[in-house]
Short mmCIF file of C-alpha atoms and ligand atoms in Angstrom, two decimals:
data_model
loop_
_atom_site.label_atom_id
_atom_site.label_comp_id
_atom_site.label_asym_id
_atom_site.label_seq_id
_atom_site.Cartn_x
_atom_site.Cartn_y
_atom_site.Cartn_z
CA UNK A 1 220.89 84.28 -88.85
CA UNK A 2 223.99 86.19 -89.29
CA UNK A 3 224.78 87.88 -92.95
CA UNK A 4 227.37 85.45 -93.45
CA UNK A 5 225.49 82.39 -92.61
CA UNK A 6 222.55 83.75 -95.16
CA UNK A 7 225.13 84.28 -97.72
CA UNK A 8 226.60 80.90 -96.95
CA UNK A 9 223.23 79.28 -98.00
CA UNK A 10 222.42 80.93 -100.83
CA UNK A 11 225.95 81.14 -102.67
CA UNK A 12 227.04 78.70 -105.31
CA UNK A 13 230.41 77.91 -103.51
CA UNK A 14 231.39 78.83 -99.71
CA UNK A 15 233.21 82.17 -99.51
CA UNK A 16 236.79 82.19 -100.10
CA UNK A 17 237.92 83.38 -96.61
CA UNK A 18 235.89 80.41 -95.13
CA UNK A 19 237.18 78.14 -98.21
CA UNK A 20 240.77 77.85 -96.35
CA UNK A 21 239.19 76.33 -93.11
CA UNK A 22 237.15 74.23 -95.35
CA UNK A 23 239.91 72.95 -97.59
CA UNK A 24 241.85 72.29 -94.58
CA UNK A 25 239.19 69.76 -93.22
CA UNK A 26 238.69 68.39 -96.26
CA UNK A 27 242.34 67.21 -96.46
CA UNK A 28 242.51 65.76 -93.26
CA UNK A 29 238.86 64.14 -93.76
CA UNK A 30 239.94 62.69 -97.01
CA UNK A 31 243.60 61.91 -96.17
CA UNK A 32 245.14 64.58 -98.10
CA UNK A 33 247.02 66.41 -95.21
CA UNK A 34 247.34 65.62 -91.64
CA UNK A 35 248.49 67.92 -89.31
CA UNK A 36 252.44 66.61 -88.11
CA UNK A 37 253.16 64.42 -85.44
CA UNK A 38 249.25 64.78 -84.19
CA UNK A 39 249.32 61.44 -81.74
CA UNK A 40 251.73 63.59 -79.53
CA UNK A 41 249.72 66.86 -79.56
CA UNK A 42 251.13 68.16 -83.09
CA UNK A 43 254.43 69.77 -83.79
CA UNK A 44 253.58 73.33 -85.14
CA UNK A 45 253.72 74.03 -88.95
CA UNK A 46 254.57 70.61 -89.77
CA UNK A 47 252.20 68.28 -92.06
CA UNK A 48 252.04 64.74 -93.00
CA UNK A 49 250.91 63.88 -96.66
CA UNK A 50 248.27 60.85 -96.80
CA UNK A 51 247.64 58.52 -99.29
CA UNK A 52 245.69 60.86 -101.21
CA UNK A 53 247.99 63.76 -100.66
CA UNK A 54 251.22 62.10 -101.66
CA UNK A 55 249.68 60.79 -105.23
CA UNK A 56 248.52 64.80 -105.96
CA UNK A 57 252.05 65.78 -105.27
CA UNK A 58 253.38 62.88 -107.06
CA UNK A 59 251.23 63.88 -110.05
CA UNK A 60 252.14 67.50 -110.23
CA UNK A 61 256.04 66.58 -109.91
CA UNK A 62 255.58 64.34 -112.60
CA UNK A 63 253.55 66.93 -114.86
CA UNK A 64 256.03 69.53 -114.08
CA UNK A 65 259.10 67.16 -114.91
CA UNK A 66 257.65 65.90 -118.30
CA UNK A 67 257.28 69.43 -119.26
CA UNK A 68 260.35 71.13 -117.80
CA UNK A 69 262.67 68.16 -118.35
CA UNK A 70 261.78 65.54 -120.84
CA UNK A 71 259.73 67.45 -123.00
CA UNK A 72 262.86 70.02 -123.62
CA UNK A 73 265.94 68.86 -125.73
CA UNK A 74 267.78 72.02 -123.51
CA UNK A 75 266.99 70.92 -120.04
CA UNK A 76 268.46 68.23 -118.28
CA UNK A 77 267.68 66.99 -114.34
CA UNK A 78 269.85 66.68 -111.07
CA UNK A 79 269.21 65.59 -107.73
CA UNK A 80 271.99 67.23 -105.19
CA UNK A 81 272.03 66.74 -101.44
CA UNK A 82 270.32 68.56 -98.85
CA UNK A 83 273.46 69.29 -97.20
CA UNK A 84 276.48 71.11 -98.99
CA UNK A 85 279.47 72.12 -97.95
CA UNK A 86 279.13 75.12 -95.65
CA UNK A 87 281.07 77.45 -97.97
CA UNK A 88 278.48 77.04 -100.36
CA UNK A 89 275.91 79.27 -97.95
CA UNK A 90 278.88 81.91 -97.40
CA UNK A 91 279.70 82.09 -101.15
CA UNK A 92 275.57 82.14 -101.83
CA UNK A 93 275.31 85.15 -99.57
CA UNK A 94 272.59 83.07 -97.07
CA UNK A 95 275.02 83.17 -94.28
CA UNK A 96 275.05 86.78 -94.31
CA UNK A 97 272.04 88.00 -95.60
CA UNK A 98 269.22 85.54 -95.35
CA UNK A 99 267.72 87.29 -92.28
CA UNK A 100 264.41 88.52 -91.12
CA UNK A 101 264.04 91.16 -88.86
CA UNK A 102 261.99 89.79 -85.68
CA UNK A 103 260.70 91.49 -82.42
CA UNK A 104 258.59 89.81 -79.79
CA UNK A 105 255.88 91.19 -77.60
CA UNK A 106 257.04 92.17 -74.22
CA UNK A 107 253.17 91.65 -72.89
CA UNK A 108 252.25 88.63 -74.62
CA UNK A 109 255.10 87.06 -75.97
CA UNK A 110 253.88 86.75 -79.41
CA UNK A 111 256.98 87.01 -82.36
CA UNK A 112 256.37 89.42 -85.49
CA UNK A 113 258.40 90.25 -88.71
CA UNK A 114 259.32 93.71 -87.83
CA UNK A 115 259.25 94.81 -91.46
CA UNK A 116 255.69 93.63 -91.91
CA UNK A 117 254.46 95.19 -88.95
CA UNK A 118 255.62 98.52 -89.60
CA UNK A 119 254.52 98.35 -93.34
CA UNK A 120 251.12 96.85 -92.39
CA UNK A 121 250.47 99.42 -89.81
CA UNK A 122 252.42 102.63 -90.58
CA UNK A 123 252.62 102.01 -94.47
CA UNK A 124 256.32 102.73 -94.34
CA UNK A 125 258.52 100.97 -96.75
CA UNK A 126 261.26 99.41 -95.17
CA UNK A 127 262.87 97.26 -97.83
CA UNK A 128 265.87 99.45 -98.54
CA UNK A 129 266.30 100.54 -95.04
CA UNK A 130 269.92 99.17 -93.39
CA UNK A 131 269.40 97.28 -90.28
CA UNK A 132 270.85 99.92 -87.81
CA UNK A 133 268.48 102.68 -89.50
CA UNK A 134 265.45 100.16 -89.68
CA UNK A 135 265.92 99.49 -85.56
CA UNK A 136 266.26 103.12 -84.89
CA UNK A 137 262.83 103.64 -87.04
CA UNK A 138 261.22 100.64 -85.04
CA UNK A 139 262.22 102.72 -81.72
CA UNK A 140 261.25 106.02 -82.92
CA UNK A 141 257.45 104.86 -84.03
CA UNK A 142 257.07 101.82 -81.75
CA UNK A 143 254.31 103.81 -79.60
CA UNK A 144 252.33 103.81 -83.14
CA UNK A 145 252.42 100.18 -83.50
CA UNK A 146 250.17 97.79 -82.05
CA UNK A 147 250.59 94.22 -81.21
CA UNK A 148 248.15 92.47 -83.53
CA UNK A 149 247.89 89.65 -80.87
CA UNK A 150 247.00 91.44 -77.73
CA UNK A 151 246.42 95.00 -78.80
CA UNK A 152 249.15 96.93 -76.33
CA UNK A 153 251.58 99.50 -77.98
CA UNK A 154 255.04 100.32 -77.19
CA UNK A 155 256.16 97.13 -75.57
CA UNK A 156 258.47 95.44 -78.14
CA UNK A 157 261.86 93.99 -77.80
CA UNK A 158 264.84 95.37 -79.75
CA UNK A 159 264.58 94.43 -83.53
CA UNK A 160 266.91 91.28 -84.00
CA UNK A 161 268.03 89.73 -87.06
CA UNK A 162 267.15 86.11 -87.60
CA UNK A 163 268.98 83.84 -90.42
CA UNK A 164 266.50 81.65 -91.49
CA UNK A 165 268.97 78.26 -92.22
CA UNK A 166 268.38 75.47 -89.86
CA UNK A 167 271.36 74.60 -88.39
CA UNK A 168 272.61 70.93 -87.72
CA UNK A 169 276.11 69.16 -86.77
CA UNK A 170 277.75 66.53 -88.86
CA UNK A 171 280.09 64.27 -87.26
CA UNK A 172 280.17 62.54 -83.77
CA UNK A 173 282.66 64.18 -81.73
CA UNK A 174 282.00 67.55 -80.72
CA UNK A 175 285.40 68.76 -81.25
CA UNK A 176 285.46 67.56 -85.03
CA UNK A 177 282.07 68.56 -85.57
CA UNK A 178 280.99 70.94 -88.54
CA UNK A 179 278.34 73.18 -88.62
CA UNK A 180 276.26 72.49 -91.74
CA UNK A 181 272.95 73.71 -92.87
CA UNK A 182 269.54 72.15 -94.06
CA UNK A 183 269.47 74.02 -98.10
CA UNK A 184 267.09 76.86 -97.84
CA UNK A 185 266.79 76.10 -101.81
CA UNK A 186 267.82 73.56 -104.14
CA UNK A 187 269.25 76.02 -106.70
CA UNK A 188 272.98 76.22 -105.24
CA UNK A 189 273.08 72.46 -105.44
CA UNK A 190 272.65 73.30 -108.97
CA UNK A 191 275.13 75.80 -109.32
CA UNK A 192 277.94 73.77 -107.61
CA UNK A 193 277.03 71.29 -110.16
CA UNK A 194 277.09 72.86 -113.25
CA UNK A 195 280.62 72.50 -114.16
CA UNK A 196 280.20 68.53 -113.78
CA UNK A 197 277.25 68.78 -115.85
CA UNK A 198 278.91 70.77 -118.86
CA UNK A 199 281.99 68.59 -118.69
CA UNK A 200 279.92 65.04 -118.82
CA UNK A 201 276.55 65.47 -120.57
CA UNK A 202 277.21 67.12 -123.97
CA UNK A 203 274.96 70.14 -122.96
CA UNK A 204 275.54 73.55 -124.85
CA UNK A 205 274.54 76.71 -123.87
CA UNK A 206 271.66 77.78 -123.66
CA UNK A 207 270.77 74.96 -121.25
CA UNK A 208 269.07 74.21 -118.19
CA UNK A 209 269.23 71.95 -115.15
CA UNK A 210 266.14 71.11 -112.98
CA UNK A 211 265.58 69.82 -109.93
CA UNK A 212 262.84 68.87 -107.17
CA UNK A 213 263.39 68.81 -103.54
CA UNK A 214 263.38 69.32 -99.96
CA UNK A 215 264.12 72.88 -98.39
CA UNK A 216 264.12 74.13 -94.74
CA UNK A 217 263.71 77.73 -93.55
CA UNK A 218 263.01 78.37 -90.22
CA UNK A 219 259.99 80.98 -90.67
CA UNK A 220 259.40 83.55 -88.04
CA UNK A 221 255.90 83.12 -89.12
CA UNK A 222 254.91 79.87 -90.89
CA UNK A 223 251.11 79.78 -91.68
CA UNK A 224 248.07 79.20 -93.56
CA UNK A 225 248.00 75.87 -93.70
CA UNK A 226 251.00 74.57 -96.39
CA UNK A 227 251.15 78.10 -97.90
CA UNK A 228 254.00 78.96 -95.68
CA UNK A 229 255.88 75.91 -93.93
CA UNK A 230 259.45 75.37 -92.58
CA UNK A 231 260.20 71.84 -94.59
CA UNK A 232 258.48 72.27 -97.85
CA UNK A 233 259.43 70.94 -101.52
CA UNK A 234 261.05 73.11 -104.28
CA UNK A 235 260.98 72.50 -108.12
CA UNK A 236 263.48 74.86 -109.29
CA UNK A 237 265.47 75.24 -112.57
CA UNK A 238 268.32 77.33 -113.50
CA UNK A 239 268.73 78.00 -117.08
CA UNK A 240 272.29 79.10 -118.39
CA UNK A 241 272.66 81.42 -120.90
CA UNK A 242 274.96 83.81 -122.94
CA UNK A 243 275.20 87.21 -121.21
CA UNK A 244 273.26 89.61 -123.11
CA UNK A 245 270.35 87.05 -123.58
CA UNK A 246 268.69 87.15 -120.37
CA UNK A 247 265.67 89.47 -121.05
CA UNK A 248 264.71 87.23 -124.13
CA UNK A 249 265.01 84.07 -121.85
CA UNK A 250 263.28 85.83 -119.18
CA UNK A 251 260.00 86.48 -120.93
CA UNK A 252 260.17 82.90 -122.30
CA UNK A 253 260.16 81.28 -119.00
CA UNK A 254 257.55 83.73 -117.56
CA UNK A 255 255.38 82.70 -120.39
CA UNK A 256 256.46 79.00 -120.41
CA UNK A 257 255.45 78.75 -116.63
CA UNK A 258 252.14 80.69 -116.87
CA UNK A 259 251.15 78.43 -119.87
CA UNK A 260 252.23 75.35 -117.74
CA UNK A 261 249.57 76.48 -114.98
CA UNK A 262 246.92 76.82 -117.24
CA UNK A 263 247.54 73.66 -118.89
CA UNK A 264 246.98 71.93 -115.34
CA UNK A 265 243.55 73.40 -114.97
CA UNK A 266 244.34 76.44 -113.46
CA UNK A 267 241.93 79.11 -113.86
CA UNK A 268 243.57 82.18 -115.80
CA UNK A 269 241.60 84.61 -113.78
CA UNK A 270 243.24 83.39 -110.47
CA UNK A 271 246.53 84.01 -111.68
CA UNK A 272 248.53 87.30 -112.06
CA UNK A 273 251.82 88.35 -113.00
CA UNK A 274 253.57 91.02 -110.49
CA UNK A 275 256.75 92.42 -111.45
CA UNK A 276 259.30 93.21 -108.64
CA UNK A 277 260.08 97.03 -108.75
CA UNK A 278 263.94 97.81 -108.23
CA UNK A 279 263.54 98.33 -104.16
CA UNK A 280 262.06 94.65 -103.86
CA UNK A 281 264.86 92.75 -106.00
CA UNK A 282 267.03 90.72 -103.82
CA UNK A 283 270.53 91.22 -103.75
CA UNK A 284 271.21 88.72 -106.81
CA UNK A 285 268.55 89.62 -109.10
CA UNK A 286 268.72 91.96 -111.98
CA UNK A 287 264.90 91.51 -112.98
CA UNK A 288 261.87 89.47 -110.88
CA UNK A 289 258.27 88.59 -111.50
CA UNK A 290 256.04 86.42 -109.65
CA UNK A 291 253.03 84.54 -110.51
CA UNK A 292 250.73 85.23 -107.75
CA UNK A 293 247.69 83.11 -107.26
CA UNK A 294 244.62 84.36 -105.45
CA UNK A 295 244.43 82.10 -102.43
CA UNK A 296 241.45 81.95 -100.25
CA UNK A 297 243.39 84.60 -98.03
CA UNK A 298 244.44 86.98 -100.93
CA UNK A 299 246.77 87.11 -103.48
CA UNK A 300 250.21 85.35 -102.83
CA UNK A 301 253.43 84.41 -104.84
CA UNK A 302 253.16 81.10 -106.40
CA UNK A 303 256.41 81.12 -108.77
CA UNK A 304 259.24 83.26 -108.74
CA UNK A 305 261.08 84.02 -111.96
CA UNK A 306 264.34 85.46 -111.45
CA UNK A 307 267.03 87.02 -113.59
CA UNK A 308 269.96 86.24 -111.54
CA UNK A 309 272.89 87.33 -113.84
CA UNK A 310 276.13 85.53 -113.31
CA UNK A 311 276.08 86.55 -109.67
CA UNK A 312 276.05 82.99 -108.15
CA UNK A 313 278.72 81.23 -110.25
CA UNK A 314 281.00 84.21 -110.15
CA UNK A 315 280.53 83.92 -106.11
CA UNK A 316 280.89 79.90 -106.12
CA UNK A 317 284.15 80.34 -108.70
CA UNK A 318 285.73 82.99 -106.50
CA UNK A 319 285.29 81.08 -102.89
CA UNK A 320 285.99 77.63 -104.43
CA UNK A 321 289.00 78.90 -106.80
CA UNK A 322 287.71 76.86 -109.37
CA UNK A 323 287.28 78.01 -112.86
CA UNK A 324 283.60 77.97 -113.91
CA UNK A 325 283.66 79.54 -117.04
CA UNK A 326 281.83 78.00 -119.86
CA UNK A 327 283.95 77.35 -123.03
CA UNK A 328 281.66 78.28 -125.92
CA UNK A 329 283.58 76.30 -128.81
CA UNK A 330 281.22 77.52 -131.38
CA UNK A 331 281.85 81.24 -130.30
CA UNK A 332 285.39 80.45 -129.47
CA UNK A 333 284.64 82.51 -126.11
CA UNK A 334 284.95 81.98 -122.68
CA UNK A 335 282.37 83.53 -120.06
CA UNK A 336 280.30 82.85 -117.04
CA UNK A 337 276.73 82.20 -117.87
CA UNK A 338 273.78 84.40 -117.04
CA UNK A 339 271.14 82.58 -115.23
CA UNK A 340 267.32 82.66 -115.40
CA UNK A 341 265.70 80.68 -112.68
CA UNK A 342 261.71 79.49 -112.60
CA UNK A 343 261.32 78.71 -108.96
CA UNK A 344 258.07 77.21 -107.44
CA UNK A 345 256.86 75.56 -104.16
CA UNK A 346 255.31 72.48 -104.57
CA UNK A 347 253.17 72.23 -101.79
CA UNK A 348 252.19 76.00 -102.28
CA UNK A 349 251.28 74.80 -105.91
CA UNK A 350 249.16 71.96 -104.11
CA UNK A 351 247.53 74.66 -102.05
CA UNK A 352 246.45 76.46 -105.37
CA UNK A 353 245.38 73.49 -106.97
CA UNK A 354 243.19 72.53 -104.32
CA UNK A 355 241.70 75.98 -103.62
CA UNK A 356 240.95 76.31 -107.42
CA UNK A 357 239.56 72.91 -107.67
CA UNK A 358 237.22 73.28 -104.56
CA UNK A 359 233.83 73.82 -105.18
CA UNK A 360 230.55 73.85 -102.60
CA UNK A 361 227.48 73.09 -105.13
CA UNK A 362 223.94 73.74 -104.01
CA UNK A 363 225.07 74.53 -100.26
CA UNK A 364 222.69 73.57 -97.59
CA UNK A 365 220.07 71.94 -99.79
CA UNK A 366 219.32 68.39 -100.27
CA UNK A 367 221.72 68.26 -103.28
CA UNK A 368 224.65 69.74 -101.82
CA UNK A 369 227.78 68.15 -102.63
CA UNK A 370 231.17 68.82 -102.20
CA UNK A 371 233.52 68.39 -105.25
CA UNK A 372 237.12 68.93 -106.15
CA UNK A 373 237.31 69.76 -109.92
CA UNK A 374 240.95 68.53 -110.08
CA UNK A 375 242.44 68.26 -114.06
CA UNK A 376 242.03 64.33 -114.71
CA UNK A 377 245.81 64.09 -114.74
CA UNK A 378 246.21 65.52 -111.06
CA UNK A 379 243.47 63.31 -109.77
CA UNK A 380 244.58 61.06 -107.15
CA UNK A 381 242.20 58.32 -108.03
CA UNK A 382 241.09 58.25 -111.90
CA UNK A 383 238.18 56.28 -111.59
CA UNK A 384 235.89 54.53 -108.33
CA UNK A 385 234.42 51.25 -108.93
CA UNK A 386 231.75 50.18 -107.30
CA UNK A 387 229.53 47.11 -107.28
CA UNK A 388 225.66 47.85 -106.63
CA UNK A 389 225.45 45.12 -104.07
CA UNK A 390 228.07 42.96 -102.36
CA UNK A 391 225.67 39.90 -103.29
CA UNK A 392 224.77 38.15 -106.44
CA UNK A 393 228.41 37.88 -108.06
CA UNK A 394 228.22 41.87 -108.56
CA UNK A 395 231.42 42.57 -106.46
CA UNK A 396 233.46 39.61 -108.34
CA UNK A 397 232.71 41.52 -111.30
CA UNK A 398 233.75 44.99 -110.09
CA UNK A 399 237.15 43.36 -108.74
CA UNK A 400 237.54 41.85 -112.15
CA UNK A 401 237.51 45.39 -113.37
CA UNK A 402 239.76 46.68 -110.63
CA UNK A 403 242.23 44.35 -111.11
CA UNK A 404 242.13 44.96 -115.33
CA UNK A 405 242.19 49.13 -114.73
CA UNK A 406 244.78 49.33 -111.87
CA UNK A 407 247.19 48.05 -114.37
CA UNK A 408 247.15 51.68 -116.33
CA UNK A 409 245.28 53.86 -113.48
CA UNK A 410 245.22 54.52 -109.75
CA UNK A 411 241.30 53.35 -109.48
CA UNK A 412 239.91 52.72 -105.87
CA UNK A 413 237.13 49.73 -105.13
CA UNK A 414 234.57 50.45 -102.92
CA UNK A 415 231.53 48.46 -101.60
CA UNK A 416 230.74 50.37 -98.74
CA UNK A 417 227.45 52.13 -97.85
CA UNK A 418 225.03 53.66 -100.56
CA UNK A 419 225.85 54.33 -103.71
CA UNK A 420 225.19 58.06 -103.08
CA UNK A 421 227.73 58.29 -100.24
CA UNK A 422 230.25 56.47 -102.61
CA UNK A 423 229.93 59.05 -105.15
CA UNK A 424 230.39 61.91 -102.20
CA UNK A 425 233.73 60.43 -101.06
CA UNK A 426 234.78 60.21 -104.78
CA UNK A 427 233.82 63.45 -105.28
CA UNK A 428 235.58 64.98 -102.28
CA UNK A 429 238.65 63.29 -103.72
CA UNK A 430 238.48 64.82 -107.24
CA UNK A 431 238.13 61.08 -108.94
CA UNK A 432 236.69 62.37 -112.17
CA UNK A 433 234.87 58.91 -113.18
CA UNK A 434 233.07 56.21 -111.11
CA UNK A 435 231.76 53.07 -112.29
CA UNK A 436 229.04 51.14 -111.44
CA UNK A 437 228.39 47.23 -111.80
CA UNK A 438 224.51 46.24 -111.29
CA UNK A 439 222.17 43.89 -112.48
CA UNK A 440 222.53 44.96 -115.95
CA UNK A 441 226.22 44.19 -116.54
CA UNK A 442 225.33 40.60 -115.13
CA UNK A 443 222.98 40.73 -118.43
CA UNK A 444 224.93 42.55 -121.17
CA UNK A 445 228.25 43.18 -119.98
CA UNK A 446 227.46 46.76 -119.50
CA UNK A 447 228.46 49.27 -117.07
CA UNK A 448 227.18 52.99 -116.07
CA UNK A 449 230.01 55.87 -115.95
CA UNK A 450 229.30 58.67 -113.87
CA UNK A 451 231.16 61.69 -114.90
CA UNK A 452 231.86 63.98 -111.66
CA UNK A 453 231.69 67.40 -112.72
CA UNK A 454 228.29 67.23 -114.87
CA UNK A 455 227.30 64.16 -112.69
CA UNK A 456 225.75 62.50 -115.96
CA UNK A 457 226.10 58.79 -116.65
CA UNK A 458 226.56 56.66 -119.73
CA UNK A 459 226.31 53.22 -120.28
CA UNK A 460 229.18 51.40 -121.72
CA UNK A 461 230.41 47.97 -122.32
CA UNK A 462 232.84 46.92 -119.59
CA UNK A 463 235.37 46.05 -122.37
CA UNK A 464 235.46 49.68 -123.54
CA UNK A 465 236.23 51.11 -120.27
CA UNK A 466 239.88 51.47 -120.34
CA UNK A 467 239.73 53.30 -123.87
CA UNK A 468 236.99 55.68 -122.66
CA UNK A 469 238.65 56.66 -119.54
CA UNK A 470 241.76 57.47 -121.47
CA UNK A 471 239.83 59.34 -124.39
CA UNK A 472 237.67 61.34 -121.83
CA UNK A 473 240.79 62.10 -119.78
CA UNK A 474 242.76 63.33 -122.65
CA UNK A 475 239.76 65.51 -123.68
CA UNK A 476 239.64 67.31 -120.14
N1 GAP B 1 265.87 79.67 -105.39
C1 GAP B 1 265.12 80.95 -105.11
C2 GAP B 1 264.15 80.68 -104.11
O1 GAP B 1 264.10 80.05 -103.51
P1 GAP B 1 261.95 81.91 -103.25
O2 GAP B 1 261.17 83.07 -103.92
O3 GAP B 1 262.55 82.29 -101.98
O4 GAP B 1 263.18 81.60 -104.35
C3 GAP B 1 260.99 79.94 -104.42
O5 GAP B 1 261.48 80.41 -103.36
C4 GAP B 1 259.28 79.54 -104.31
O6 GAP B 1 259.39 78.47 -103.03
C5 GAP B 1 258.37 80.24 -103.72
O7 GAP B 1 257.86 80.85 -104.64
C6 GAP B 1 257.56 79.49 -103.19
O8 GAP B 1 256.15 78.72 -104.02
C7 GAP B 1 257.92 78.36 -102.59
N2 GAP B 1 258.44 78.82 -101.06
C8 GAP B 1 259.33 79.55 -100.55
N3 GAP B 1 259.07 79.50 -99.06
C9 GAP B 1 258.39 78.74 -99.13
C10 GAP B 1 258.10 78.24 -97.63
N4 GAP B 1 258.54 78.70 -96.42
N5 GAP B 1 256.67 77.69 -97.57
C11 GAP B 1 256.38 76.86 -98.90
N6 GAP B 1 256.94 77.29 -99.89
C12 GAP B 1 257.78 78.15 -99.72
#
């Protein structure tokens, strides 16, 4: 038996490196995430979210919206188009600068980010280099750079700049076609609507505009399951404030975002804050901090919080020739607001939540169980309802309970297989409670309720189920 196998047998949980594979397998097995276009052999790096995945995504979005929009008097929502006027992306800098340098290995035809390859193999910082200098550096050092796929060195193509925006044509006749882009971030839709919002919605600075929606980036290397994909969903907020106050708002939002992650049950020691140094800052940012999560493959960016200055609004004012100044009537001043932006990827958040909740208890023993210890407010199903037997009227009582509870929460009815197997399935779905209807239920109206995390059971009158679930979910 290899060292790794031995560890797996004695560890309380599977090792972190293995767990991405295991989480991916669980996601497929239990209807969270399927490989995209699978019956046609798949389409690389695309994923479809199954019945339980879509519930988890929806719960994450609802929790975020509740905290960032409904519970805040100073934030409103927006849903802007995926396709915006092409000038938006010229003004924002994405047409000119949203590029990654790529190279191909001529030997095995694998494609890589050239900057990552240099930084990883030669430990040389490249963030500050102009394209020409970068291309020269790569040529000069090419013999020292080994292809991670085939192991050959010095056999690469020229470094080319690759724009990450997907293009498409709008219109049906080729001579009148307009090239449009699928948005690579939701943020720009907010900037171009802020005047509309200020003119129509009685908002006063400081205020935020939040949006949830799909973004698209033609990533050169898309990998690690749903961590980096070409189509993904973002939850972004642009917070508009008076110039000079951005530092205090930046600190406010960093703490607010971190607190929210803790409130949805992510463990504190799986999170850290990393400030960008000057070289790493995007062209529009004067200060950026990433909240990183310790994914099974290592620390990775989960949430970027950037102080974007007045860069975007100034650019849009210049390119659209519209006045985007804010008229501060209290101070009798007009100015272009400064912006603090917390930008979060929904699918990446889902991976963090699943990684954090994934446990294999008592591995390689008869008591082994895989359990997703999701916060109850995120769990796709709040309770599983099982009749001990299909006969003797038990399934009818269980179905009555199902019909009653399903008016308040998503619940599952399951009458197939042994009770143990039904528990196992609900544990893998992260269902916090399982309710069993047995012969005592017929006698005295009581049911057992099993707690997912402790596996302990209590017996309560079936009429008290709804209150019991509400109370125990609130206390979690
Ligand atoms: N508006 C600013 C912006 O988009 P970003 O750091 O490029 O900033 C924000 O993206 C968040 O979106 C990231 O922290 C990450 O969670 C998510 N994200 C970015 N690219 C992604 C991709 N290819 N796949 C999945 N999520 C991604």
